[in-house]
mmCIF file with all atom_site columns, C-alpha atoms in Angstrom:
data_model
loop_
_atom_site.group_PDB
_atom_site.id
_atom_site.type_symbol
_atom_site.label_atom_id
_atom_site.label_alt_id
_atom_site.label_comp_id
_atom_site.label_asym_id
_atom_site.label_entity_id
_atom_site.label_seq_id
_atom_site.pdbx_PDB_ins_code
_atom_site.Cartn_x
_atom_site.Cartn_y
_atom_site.Cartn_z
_atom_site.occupancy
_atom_site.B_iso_or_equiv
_atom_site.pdbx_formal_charge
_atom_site.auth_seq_id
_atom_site.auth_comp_id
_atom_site.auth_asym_id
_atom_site.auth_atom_id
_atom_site.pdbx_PDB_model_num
ATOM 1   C CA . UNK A 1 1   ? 0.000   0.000  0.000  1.00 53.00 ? 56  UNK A CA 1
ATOM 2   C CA . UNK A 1 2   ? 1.282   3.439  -0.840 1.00 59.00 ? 57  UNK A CA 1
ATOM 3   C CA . UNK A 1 3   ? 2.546   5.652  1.731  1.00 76.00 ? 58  UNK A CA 1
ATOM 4   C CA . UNK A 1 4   ? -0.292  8.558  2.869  1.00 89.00 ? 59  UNK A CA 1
ATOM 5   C CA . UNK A 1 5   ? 0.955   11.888 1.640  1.00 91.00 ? 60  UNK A CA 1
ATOM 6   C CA . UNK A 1 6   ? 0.656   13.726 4.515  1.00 96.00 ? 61  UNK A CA 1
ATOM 7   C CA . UNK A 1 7   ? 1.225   17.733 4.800  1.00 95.00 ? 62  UNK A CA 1
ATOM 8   C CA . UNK A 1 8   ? 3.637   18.248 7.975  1.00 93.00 ? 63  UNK A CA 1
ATOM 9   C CA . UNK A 1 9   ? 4.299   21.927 7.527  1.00 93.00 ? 64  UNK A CA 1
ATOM 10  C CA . UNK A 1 10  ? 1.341   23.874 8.742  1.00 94.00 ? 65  UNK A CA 1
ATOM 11  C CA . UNK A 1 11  ? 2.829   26.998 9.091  1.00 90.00 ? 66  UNK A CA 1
ATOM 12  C CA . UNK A 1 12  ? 1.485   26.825 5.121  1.00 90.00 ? 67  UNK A CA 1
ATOM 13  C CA . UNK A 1 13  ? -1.624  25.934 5.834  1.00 93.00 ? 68  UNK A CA 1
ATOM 14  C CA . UNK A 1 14  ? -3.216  29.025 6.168  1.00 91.00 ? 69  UNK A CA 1
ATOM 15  C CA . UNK A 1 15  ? -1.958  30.094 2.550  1.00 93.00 ? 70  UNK A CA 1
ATOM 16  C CA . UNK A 1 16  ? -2.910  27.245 1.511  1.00 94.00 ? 71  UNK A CA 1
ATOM 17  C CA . UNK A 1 17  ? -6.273  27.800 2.135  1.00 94.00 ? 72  UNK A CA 1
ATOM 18  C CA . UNK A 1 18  ? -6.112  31.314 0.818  1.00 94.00 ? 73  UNK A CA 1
ATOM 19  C CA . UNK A 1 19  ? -5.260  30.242 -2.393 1.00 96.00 ? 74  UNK A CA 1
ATOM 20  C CA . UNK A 1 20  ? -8.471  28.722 -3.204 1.00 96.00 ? 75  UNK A CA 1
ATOM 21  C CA . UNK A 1 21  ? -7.386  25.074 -2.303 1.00 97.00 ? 76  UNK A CA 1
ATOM 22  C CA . UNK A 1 22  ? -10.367 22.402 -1.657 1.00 98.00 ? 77  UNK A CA 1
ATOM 23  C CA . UNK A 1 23  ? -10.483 20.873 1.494  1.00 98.00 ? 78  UNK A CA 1
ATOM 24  C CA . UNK A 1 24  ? -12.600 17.735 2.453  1.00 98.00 ? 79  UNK A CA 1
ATOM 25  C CA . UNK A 1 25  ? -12.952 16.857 6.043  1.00 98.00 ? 80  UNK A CA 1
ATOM 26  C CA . UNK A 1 26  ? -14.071 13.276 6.063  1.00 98.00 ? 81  UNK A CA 1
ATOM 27  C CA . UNK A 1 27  ? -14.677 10.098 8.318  1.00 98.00 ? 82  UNK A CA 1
ATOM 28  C CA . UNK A 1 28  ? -15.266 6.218  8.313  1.00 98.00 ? 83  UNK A CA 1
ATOM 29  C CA . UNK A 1 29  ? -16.731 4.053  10.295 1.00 98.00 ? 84  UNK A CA 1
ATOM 30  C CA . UNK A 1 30  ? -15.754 0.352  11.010 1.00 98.00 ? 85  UNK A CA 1
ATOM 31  C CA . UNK A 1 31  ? -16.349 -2.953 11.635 1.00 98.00 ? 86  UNK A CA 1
ATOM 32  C CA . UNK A 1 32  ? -12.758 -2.857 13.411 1.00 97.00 ? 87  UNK A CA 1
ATOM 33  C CA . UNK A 1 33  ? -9.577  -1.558 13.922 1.00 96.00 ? 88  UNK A CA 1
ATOM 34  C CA . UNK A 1 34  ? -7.618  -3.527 11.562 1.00 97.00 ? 89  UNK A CA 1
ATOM 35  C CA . UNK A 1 35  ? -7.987  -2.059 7.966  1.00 96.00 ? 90  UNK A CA 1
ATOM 36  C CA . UNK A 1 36  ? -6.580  -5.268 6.417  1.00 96.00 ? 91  UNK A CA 1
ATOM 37  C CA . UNK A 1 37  ? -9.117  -7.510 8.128  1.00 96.00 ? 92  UNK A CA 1
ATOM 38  C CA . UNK A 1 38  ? -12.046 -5.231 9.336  1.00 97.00 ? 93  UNK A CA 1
ATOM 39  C CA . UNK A 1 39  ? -14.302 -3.470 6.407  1.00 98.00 ? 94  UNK A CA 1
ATOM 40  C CA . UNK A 1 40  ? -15.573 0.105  6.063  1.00 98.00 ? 95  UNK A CA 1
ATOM 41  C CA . UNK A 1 41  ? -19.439 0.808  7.265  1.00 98.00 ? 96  UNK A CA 1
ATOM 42  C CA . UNK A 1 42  ? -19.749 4.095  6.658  1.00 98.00 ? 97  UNK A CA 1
ATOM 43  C CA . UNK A 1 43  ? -18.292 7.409  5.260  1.00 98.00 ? 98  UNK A CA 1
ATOM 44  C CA . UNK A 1 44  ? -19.135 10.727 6.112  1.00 98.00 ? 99  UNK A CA 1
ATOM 45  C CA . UNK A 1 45  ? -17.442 14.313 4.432  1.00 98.00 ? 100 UNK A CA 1
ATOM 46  C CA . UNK A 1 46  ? -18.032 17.747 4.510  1.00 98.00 ? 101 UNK A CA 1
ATOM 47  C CA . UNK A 1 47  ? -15.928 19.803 1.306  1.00 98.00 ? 102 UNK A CA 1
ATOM 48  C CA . UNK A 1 48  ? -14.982 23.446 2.273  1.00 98.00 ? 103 UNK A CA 1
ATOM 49  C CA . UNK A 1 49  ? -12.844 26.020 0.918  1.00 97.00 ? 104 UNK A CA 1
ATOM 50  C CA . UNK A 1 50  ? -12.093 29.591 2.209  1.00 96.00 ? 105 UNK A CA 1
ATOM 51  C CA . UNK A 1 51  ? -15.564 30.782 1.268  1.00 97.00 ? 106 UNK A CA 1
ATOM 52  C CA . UNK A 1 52  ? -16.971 27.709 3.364  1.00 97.00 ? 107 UNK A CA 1
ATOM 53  C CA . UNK A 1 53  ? -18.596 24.379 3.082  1.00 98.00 ? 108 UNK A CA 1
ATOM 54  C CA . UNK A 1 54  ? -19.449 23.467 -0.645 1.00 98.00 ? 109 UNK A CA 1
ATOM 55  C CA . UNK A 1 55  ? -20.927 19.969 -0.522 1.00 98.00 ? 110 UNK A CA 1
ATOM 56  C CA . UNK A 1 56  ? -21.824 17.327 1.794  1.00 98.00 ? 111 UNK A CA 1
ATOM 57  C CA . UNK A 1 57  ? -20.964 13.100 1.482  1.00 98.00 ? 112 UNK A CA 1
ATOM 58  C CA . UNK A 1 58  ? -23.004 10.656 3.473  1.00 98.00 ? 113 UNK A CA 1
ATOM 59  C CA . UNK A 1 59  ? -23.307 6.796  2.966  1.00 98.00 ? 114 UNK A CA 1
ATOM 60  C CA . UNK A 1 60  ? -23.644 3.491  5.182  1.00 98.00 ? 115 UNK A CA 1
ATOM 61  C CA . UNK A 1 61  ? -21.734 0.666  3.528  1.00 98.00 ? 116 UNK A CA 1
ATOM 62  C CA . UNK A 1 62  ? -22.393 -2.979 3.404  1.00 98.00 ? 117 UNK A CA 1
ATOM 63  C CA . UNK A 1 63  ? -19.732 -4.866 4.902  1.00 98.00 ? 118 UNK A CA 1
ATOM 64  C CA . UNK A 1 64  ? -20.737 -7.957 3.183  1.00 96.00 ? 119 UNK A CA 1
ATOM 65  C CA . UNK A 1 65  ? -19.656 -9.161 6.641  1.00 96.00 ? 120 UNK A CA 1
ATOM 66  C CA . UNK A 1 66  ? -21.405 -8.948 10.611 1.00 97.00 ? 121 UNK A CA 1
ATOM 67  C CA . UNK A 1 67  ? -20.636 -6.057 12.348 1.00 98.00 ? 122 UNK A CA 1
ATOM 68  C CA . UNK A 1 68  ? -19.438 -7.101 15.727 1.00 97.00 ? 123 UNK A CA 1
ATOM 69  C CA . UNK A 1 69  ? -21.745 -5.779 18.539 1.00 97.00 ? 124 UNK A CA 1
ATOM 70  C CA . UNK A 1 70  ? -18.269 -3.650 20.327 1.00 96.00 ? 125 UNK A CA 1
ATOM 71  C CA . UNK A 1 71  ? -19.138 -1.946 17.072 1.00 96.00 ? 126 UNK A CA 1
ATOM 72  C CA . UNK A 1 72  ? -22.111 -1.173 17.448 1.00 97.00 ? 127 UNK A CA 1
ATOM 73  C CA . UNK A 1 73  ? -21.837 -0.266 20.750 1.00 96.00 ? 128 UNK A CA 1
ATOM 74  C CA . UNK A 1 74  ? -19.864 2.753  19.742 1.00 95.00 ? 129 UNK A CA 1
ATOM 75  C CA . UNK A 1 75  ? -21.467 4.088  16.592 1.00 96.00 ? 130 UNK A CA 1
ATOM 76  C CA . UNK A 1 76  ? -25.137 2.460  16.920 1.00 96.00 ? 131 UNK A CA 1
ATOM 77  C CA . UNK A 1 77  ? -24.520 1.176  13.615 1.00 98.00 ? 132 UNK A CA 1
ATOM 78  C CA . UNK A 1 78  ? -26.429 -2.382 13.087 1.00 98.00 ? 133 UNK A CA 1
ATOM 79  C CA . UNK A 1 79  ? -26.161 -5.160 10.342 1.00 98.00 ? 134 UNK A CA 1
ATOM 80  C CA . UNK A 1 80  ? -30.006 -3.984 9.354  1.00 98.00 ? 135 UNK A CA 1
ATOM 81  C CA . UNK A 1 81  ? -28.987 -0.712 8.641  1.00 98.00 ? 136 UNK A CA 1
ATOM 82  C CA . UNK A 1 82  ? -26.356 -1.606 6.310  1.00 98.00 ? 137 UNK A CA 1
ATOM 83  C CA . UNK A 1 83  ? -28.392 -4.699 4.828  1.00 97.00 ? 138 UNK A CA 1
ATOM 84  C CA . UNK A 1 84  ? -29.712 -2.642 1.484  1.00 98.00 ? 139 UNK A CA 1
ATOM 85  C CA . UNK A 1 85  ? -26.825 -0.004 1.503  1.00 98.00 ? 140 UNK A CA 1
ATOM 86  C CA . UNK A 1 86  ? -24.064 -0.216 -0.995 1.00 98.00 ? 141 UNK A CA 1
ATOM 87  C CA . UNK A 1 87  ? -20.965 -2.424 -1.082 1.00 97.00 ? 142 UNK A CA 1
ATOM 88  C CA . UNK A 1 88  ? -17.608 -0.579 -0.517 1.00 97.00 ? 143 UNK A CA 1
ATOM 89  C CA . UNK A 1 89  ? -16.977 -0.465 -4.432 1.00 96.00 ? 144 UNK A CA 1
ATOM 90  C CA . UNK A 1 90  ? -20.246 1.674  -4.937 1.00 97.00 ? 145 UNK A CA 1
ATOM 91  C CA . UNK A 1 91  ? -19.766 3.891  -2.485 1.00 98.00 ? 146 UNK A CA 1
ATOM 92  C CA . UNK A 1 92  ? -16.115 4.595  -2.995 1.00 97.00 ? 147 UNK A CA 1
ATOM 93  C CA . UNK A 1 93  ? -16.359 5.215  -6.389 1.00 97.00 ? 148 UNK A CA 1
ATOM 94  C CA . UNK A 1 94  ? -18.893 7.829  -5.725 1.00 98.00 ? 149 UNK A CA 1
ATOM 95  C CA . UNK A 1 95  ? -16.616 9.115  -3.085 1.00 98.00 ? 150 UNK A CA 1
ATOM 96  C CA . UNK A 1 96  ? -13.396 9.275  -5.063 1.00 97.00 ? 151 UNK A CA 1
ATOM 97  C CA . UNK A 1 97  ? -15.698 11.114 -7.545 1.00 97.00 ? 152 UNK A CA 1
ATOM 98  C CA . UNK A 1 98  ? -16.666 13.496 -4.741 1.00 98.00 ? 153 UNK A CA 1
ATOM 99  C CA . UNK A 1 99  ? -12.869 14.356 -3.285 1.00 98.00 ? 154 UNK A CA 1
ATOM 100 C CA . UNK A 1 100 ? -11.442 14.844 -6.683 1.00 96.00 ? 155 UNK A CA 1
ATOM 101 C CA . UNK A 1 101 ? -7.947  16.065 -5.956 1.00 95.00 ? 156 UNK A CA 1
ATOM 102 C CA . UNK A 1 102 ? -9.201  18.305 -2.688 1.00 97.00 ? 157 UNK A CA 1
ATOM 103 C CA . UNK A 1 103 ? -7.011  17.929 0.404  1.00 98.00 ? 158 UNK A CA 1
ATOM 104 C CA . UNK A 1 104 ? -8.497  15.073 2.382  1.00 98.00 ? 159 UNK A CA 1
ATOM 105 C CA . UNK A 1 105 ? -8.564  16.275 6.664  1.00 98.00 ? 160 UNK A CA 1
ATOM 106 C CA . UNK A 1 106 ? -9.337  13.525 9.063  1.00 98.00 ? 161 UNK A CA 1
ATOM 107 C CA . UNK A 1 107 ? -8.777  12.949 12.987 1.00 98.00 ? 162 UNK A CA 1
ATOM 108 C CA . UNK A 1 108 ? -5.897  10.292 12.957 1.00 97.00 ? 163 UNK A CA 1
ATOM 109 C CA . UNK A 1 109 ? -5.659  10.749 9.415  1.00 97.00 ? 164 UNK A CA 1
ATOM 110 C CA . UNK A 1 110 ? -3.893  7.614  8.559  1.00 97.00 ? 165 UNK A CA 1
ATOM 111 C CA . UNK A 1 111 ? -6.203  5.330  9.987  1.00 97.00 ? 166 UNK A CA 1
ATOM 112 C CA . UNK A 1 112 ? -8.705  6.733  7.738  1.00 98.00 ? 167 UNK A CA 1
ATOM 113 C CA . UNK A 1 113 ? -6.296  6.909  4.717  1.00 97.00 ? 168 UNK A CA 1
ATOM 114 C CA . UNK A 1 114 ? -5.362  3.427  5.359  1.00 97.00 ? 169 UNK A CA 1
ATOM 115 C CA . UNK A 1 115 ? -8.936  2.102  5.324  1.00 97.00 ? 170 UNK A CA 1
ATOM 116 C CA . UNK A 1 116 ? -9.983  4.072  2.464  1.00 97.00 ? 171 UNK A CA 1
ATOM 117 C CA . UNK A 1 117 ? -7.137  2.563  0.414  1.00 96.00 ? 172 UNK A CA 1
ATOM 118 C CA . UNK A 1 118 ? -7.214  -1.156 1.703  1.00 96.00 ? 173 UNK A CA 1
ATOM 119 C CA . UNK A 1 119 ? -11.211 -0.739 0.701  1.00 97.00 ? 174 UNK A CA 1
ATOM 120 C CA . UNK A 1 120 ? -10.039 0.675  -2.800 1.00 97.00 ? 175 UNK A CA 1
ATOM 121 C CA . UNK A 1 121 ? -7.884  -2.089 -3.359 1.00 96.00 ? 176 UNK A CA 1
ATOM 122 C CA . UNK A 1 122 ? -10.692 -4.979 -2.954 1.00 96.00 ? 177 UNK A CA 1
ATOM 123 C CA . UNK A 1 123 ? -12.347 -3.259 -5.207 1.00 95.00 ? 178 UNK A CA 1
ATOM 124 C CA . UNK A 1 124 ? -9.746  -2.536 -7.926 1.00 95.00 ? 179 UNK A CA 1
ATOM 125 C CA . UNK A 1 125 ? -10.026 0.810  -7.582 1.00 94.00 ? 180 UNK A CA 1
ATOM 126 C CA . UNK A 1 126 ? -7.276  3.544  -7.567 1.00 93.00 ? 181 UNK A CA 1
ATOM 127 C CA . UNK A 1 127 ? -5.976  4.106  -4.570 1.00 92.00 ? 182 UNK A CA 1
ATOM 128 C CA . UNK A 1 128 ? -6.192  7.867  -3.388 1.00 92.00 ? 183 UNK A CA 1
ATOM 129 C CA . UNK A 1 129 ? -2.954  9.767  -4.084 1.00 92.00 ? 184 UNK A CA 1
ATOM 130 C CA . UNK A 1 130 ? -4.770  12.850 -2.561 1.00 96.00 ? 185 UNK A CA 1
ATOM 131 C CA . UNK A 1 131 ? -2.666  15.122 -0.184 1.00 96.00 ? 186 UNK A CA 1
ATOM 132 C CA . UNK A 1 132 ? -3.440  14.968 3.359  1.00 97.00 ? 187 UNK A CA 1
ATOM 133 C CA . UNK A 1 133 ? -4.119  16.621 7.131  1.00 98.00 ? 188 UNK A CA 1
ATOM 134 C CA . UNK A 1 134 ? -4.227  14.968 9.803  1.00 98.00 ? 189 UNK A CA 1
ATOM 135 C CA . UNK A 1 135 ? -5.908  17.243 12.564 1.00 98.00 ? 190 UNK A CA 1
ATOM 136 C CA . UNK A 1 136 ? -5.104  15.304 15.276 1.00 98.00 ? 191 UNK A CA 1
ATOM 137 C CA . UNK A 1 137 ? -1.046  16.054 14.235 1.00 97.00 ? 192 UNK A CA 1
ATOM 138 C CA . UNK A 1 138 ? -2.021  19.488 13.358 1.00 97.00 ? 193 UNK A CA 1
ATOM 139 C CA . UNK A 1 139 ? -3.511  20.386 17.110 1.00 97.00 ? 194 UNK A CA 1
ATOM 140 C CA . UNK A 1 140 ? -0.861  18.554 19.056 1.00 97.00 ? 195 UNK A CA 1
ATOM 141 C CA . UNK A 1 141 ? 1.454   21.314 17.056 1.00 96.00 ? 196 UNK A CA 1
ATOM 142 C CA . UNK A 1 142 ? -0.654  24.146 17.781 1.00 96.00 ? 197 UNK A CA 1
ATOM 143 C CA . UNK A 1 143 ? -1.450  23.529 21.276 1.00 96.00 ? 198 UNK A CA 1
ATOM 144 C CA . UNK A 1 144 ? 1.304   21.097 22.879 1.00 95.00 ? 199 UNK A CA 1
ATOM 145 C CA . UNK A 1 145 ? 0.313   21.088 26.506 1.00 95.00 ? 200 UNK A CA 1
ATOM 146 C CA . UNK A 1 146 ? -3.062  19.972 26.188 1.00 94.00 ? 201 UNK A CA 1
ATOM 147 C CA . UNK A 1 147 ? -2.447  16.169 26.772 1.00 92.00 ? 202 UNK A CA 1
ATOM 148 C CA . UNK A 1 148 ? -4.985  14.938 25.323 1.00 94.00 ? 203 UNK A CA 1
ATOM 149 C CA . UNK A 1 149 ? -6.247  15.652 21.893 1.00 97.00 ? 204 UNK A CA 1
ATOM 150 C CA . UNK A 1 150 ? -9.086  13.283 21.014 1.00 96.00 ? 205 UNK A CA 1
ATOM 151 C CA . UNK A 1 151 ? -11.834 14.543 18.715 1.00 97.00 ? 206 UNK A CA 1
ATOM 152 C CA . UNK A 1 152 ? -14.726 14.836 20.865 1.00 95.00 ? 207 UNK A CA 1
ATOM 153 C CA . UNK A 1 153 ? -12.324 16.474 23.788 1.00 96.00 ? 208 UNK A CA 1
ATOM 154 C CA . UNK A 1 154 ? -11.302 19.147 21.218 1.00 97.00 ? 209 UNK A CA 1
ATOM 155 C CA . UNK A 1 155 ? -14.575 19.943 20.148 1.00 97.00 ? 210 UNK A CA 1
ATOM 156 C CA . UNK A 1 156 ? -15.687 20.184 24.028 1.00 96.00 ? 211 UNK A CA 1
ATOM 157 C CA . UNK A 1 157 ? -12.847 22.582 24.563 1.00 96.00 ? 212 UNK A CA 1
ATOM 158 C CA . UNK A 1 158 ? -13.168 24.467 21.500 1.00 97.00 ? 213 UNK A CA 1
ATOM 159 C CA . UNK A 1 159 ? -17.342 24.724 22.140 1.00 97.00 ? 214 UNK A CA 1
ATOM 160 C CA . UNK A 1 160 ? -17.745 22.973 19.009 1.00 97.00 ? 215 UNK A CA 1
ATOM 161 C CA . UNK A 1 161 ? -21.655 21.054 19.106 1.00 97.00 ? 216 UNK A CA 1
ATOM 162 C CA . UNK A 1 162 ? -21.732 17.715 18.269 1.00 96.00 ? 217 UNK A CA 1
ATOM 163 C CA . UNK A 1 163 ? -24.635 15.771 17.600 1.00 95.00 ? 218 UNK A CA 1
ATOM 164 C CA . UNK A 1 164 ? -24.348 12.388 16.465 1.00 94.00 ? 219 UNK A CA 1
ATOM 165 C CA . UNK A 1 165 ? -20.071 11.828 18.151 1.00 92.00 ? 220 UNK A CA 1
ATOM 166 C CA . UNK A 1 166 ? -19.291 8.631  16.254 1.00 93.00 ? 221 UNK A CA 1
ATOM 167 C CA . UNK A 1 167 ? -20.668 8.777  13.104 1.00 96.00 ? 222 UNK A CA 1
ATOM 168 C CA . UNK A 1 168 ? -19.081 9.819  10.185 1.00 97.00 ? 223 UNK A CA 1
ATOM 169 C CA . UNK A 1 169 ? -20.524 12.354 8.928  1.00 98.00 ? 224 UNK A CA 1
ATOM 170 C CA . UNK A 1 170 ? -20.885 14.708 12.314 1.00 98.00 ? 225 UNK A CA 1
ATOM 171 C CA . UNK A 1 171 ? -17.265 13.625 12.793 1.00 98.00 ? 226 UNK A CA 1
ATOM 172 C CA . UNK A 1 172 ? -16.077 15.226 9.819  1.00 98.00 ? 227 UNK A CA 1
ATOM 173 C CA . UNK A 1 173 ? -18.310 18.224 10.153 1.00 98.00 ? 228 UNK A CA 1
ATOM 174 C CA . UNK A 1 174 ? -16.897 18.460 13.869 1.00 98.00 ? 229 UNK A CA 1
ATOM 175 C CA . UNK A 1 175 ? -13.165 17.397 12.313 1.00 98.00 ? 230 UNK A CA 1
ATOM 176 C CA . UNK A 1 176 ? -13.616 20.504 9.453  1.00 98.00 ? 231 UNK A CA 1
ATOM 177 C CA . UNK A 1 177 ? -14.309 22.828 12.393 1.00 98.00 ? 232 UNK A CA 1
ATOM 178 C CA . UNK A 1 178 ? -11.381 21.670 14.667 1.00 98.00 ? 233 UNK A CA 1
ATOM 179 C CA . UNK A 1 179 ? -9.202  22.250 11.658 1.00 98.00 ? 234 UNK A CA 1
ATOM 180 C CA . UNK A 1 180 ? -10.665 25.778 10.864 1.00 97.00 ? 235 UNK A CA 1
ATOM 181 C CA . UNK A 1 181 ? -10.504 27.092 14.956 1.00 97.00 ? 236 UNK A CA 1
ATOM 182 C CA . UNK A 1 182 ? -6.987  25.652 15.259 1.00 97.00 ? 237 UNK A CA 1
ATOM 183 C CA . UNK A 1 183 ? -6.083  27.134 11.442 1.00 96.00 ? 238 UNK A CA 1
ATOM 184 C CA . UNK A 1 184 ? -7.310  30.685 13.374 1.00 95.00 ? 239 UNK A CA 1
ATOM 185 C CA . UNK A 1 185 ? -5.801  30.129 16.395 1.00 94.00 ? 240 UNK A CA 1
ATOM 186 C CA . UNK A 1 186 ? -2.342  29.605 14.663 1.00 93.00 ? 241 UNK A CA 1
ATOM 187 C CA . UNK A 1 187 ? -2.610  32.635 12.006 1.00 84.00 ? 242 UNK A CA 1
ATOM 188 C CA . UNK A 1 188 ? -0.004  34.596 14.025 1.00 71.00 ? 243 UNK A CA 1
ATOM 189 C CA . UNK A 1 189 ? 2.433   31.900 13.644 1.00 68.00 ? 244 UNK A CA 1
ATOM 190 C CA . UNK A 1 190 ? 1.353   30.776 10.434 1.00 64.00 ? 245 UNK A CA 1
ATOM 191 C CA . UNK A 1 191 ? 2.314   34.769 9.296  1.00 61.00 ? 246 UNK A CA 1
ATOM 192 C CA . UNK A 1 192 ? 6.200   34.301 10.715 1.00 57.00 ? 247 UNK A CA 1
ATOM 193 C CA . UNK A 1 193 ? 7.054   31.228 8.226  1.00 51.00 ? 248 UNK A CA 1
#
């Protein structure tokens, strides 16, 4: 599997955005931690630029597998609610068409990234080549005494509302708005590089 491309400098970042890149915030769901073993059930993404969010990428997946009840336990996702969605090669096509060459932002980025790609593979797709942010990198640079930096804790202590924590696609609505508080929170520093 290819190595994620992931953007380390984010003293750029802000430029970045000025200069009319695409941005998508996304999410997945699934039945496990391993990518190689465990399957996607869902993918949630929220595409934003500087002028703000642009479009909006929801879909349960079929497994074509159980999802184990630790699963569900955490995202309230059940094997009847997948039963008549898509299979992974569906829905990923429809996704790759939706990211197009944006810059992908996820929590943990690589897990995500290494899903998506393991998912792409079964279903001899190409595998994203897409640049990447991982927020959860991104805040432990911008505020390194914290700790702790998961998702939900950020979004507590940046008064971020979240209504539906572990599902994908209020993760990567909540996700896009870490990244655009911490983005503003960082401007000063972002200026100096």
């Amino acid at each position: 599997m290819p190595q994620n491309k992931l953007i380390e400098d984010f003293r750029k970042l802000q430029s970045l955005l000025d200069s009319g890149a695409t941005f998508i915030a996304f999410d997945t769901e699934t039945t496990g931690l391993s990518s190689t073993n465990d399957r996607i059930i869902e993918i949630g993404a929220v595409k934003f630029d500087k002028n703000g969010i642009i479009d909006k990428f929801e879909t349960l997946i079929n497994p074509q597998k159980a999802i184990p009840a630790e699963c569900t336990e955490i995202n309230h996702i059940t094997n009847e609610m997948v039963k008549d969605a898509p299979t992974a090669e569906i829905a990923l096509k429809e996704f790759s068409d939706f990211i197009k060459d944006g810059i992908l932002v996820a929590h943990n980025a690589n897990f995500d990234l290494n899903f998506l790609n393991e998912e792409l593979e079964r279903a001899k797709l190409p595998q994203s080549k897409n640049k990447a942010l991982d927020t959860l990198t991104f805040v432990r640079w911008a505020y390194p005494l914290l700790g702790k930096y998961n998702l939900q804790l950020m979004a507590r202590l940046m008064d971020i509302k979240v209504t539906d924590a572990h599902r994908a696609f209020d993760d990567a609505r909540v996700c896009m708005e870490v990244f655009n508080k911490t983005l503003a929170d960082t401007r000063s520093v972002q200026k100096k590089a």
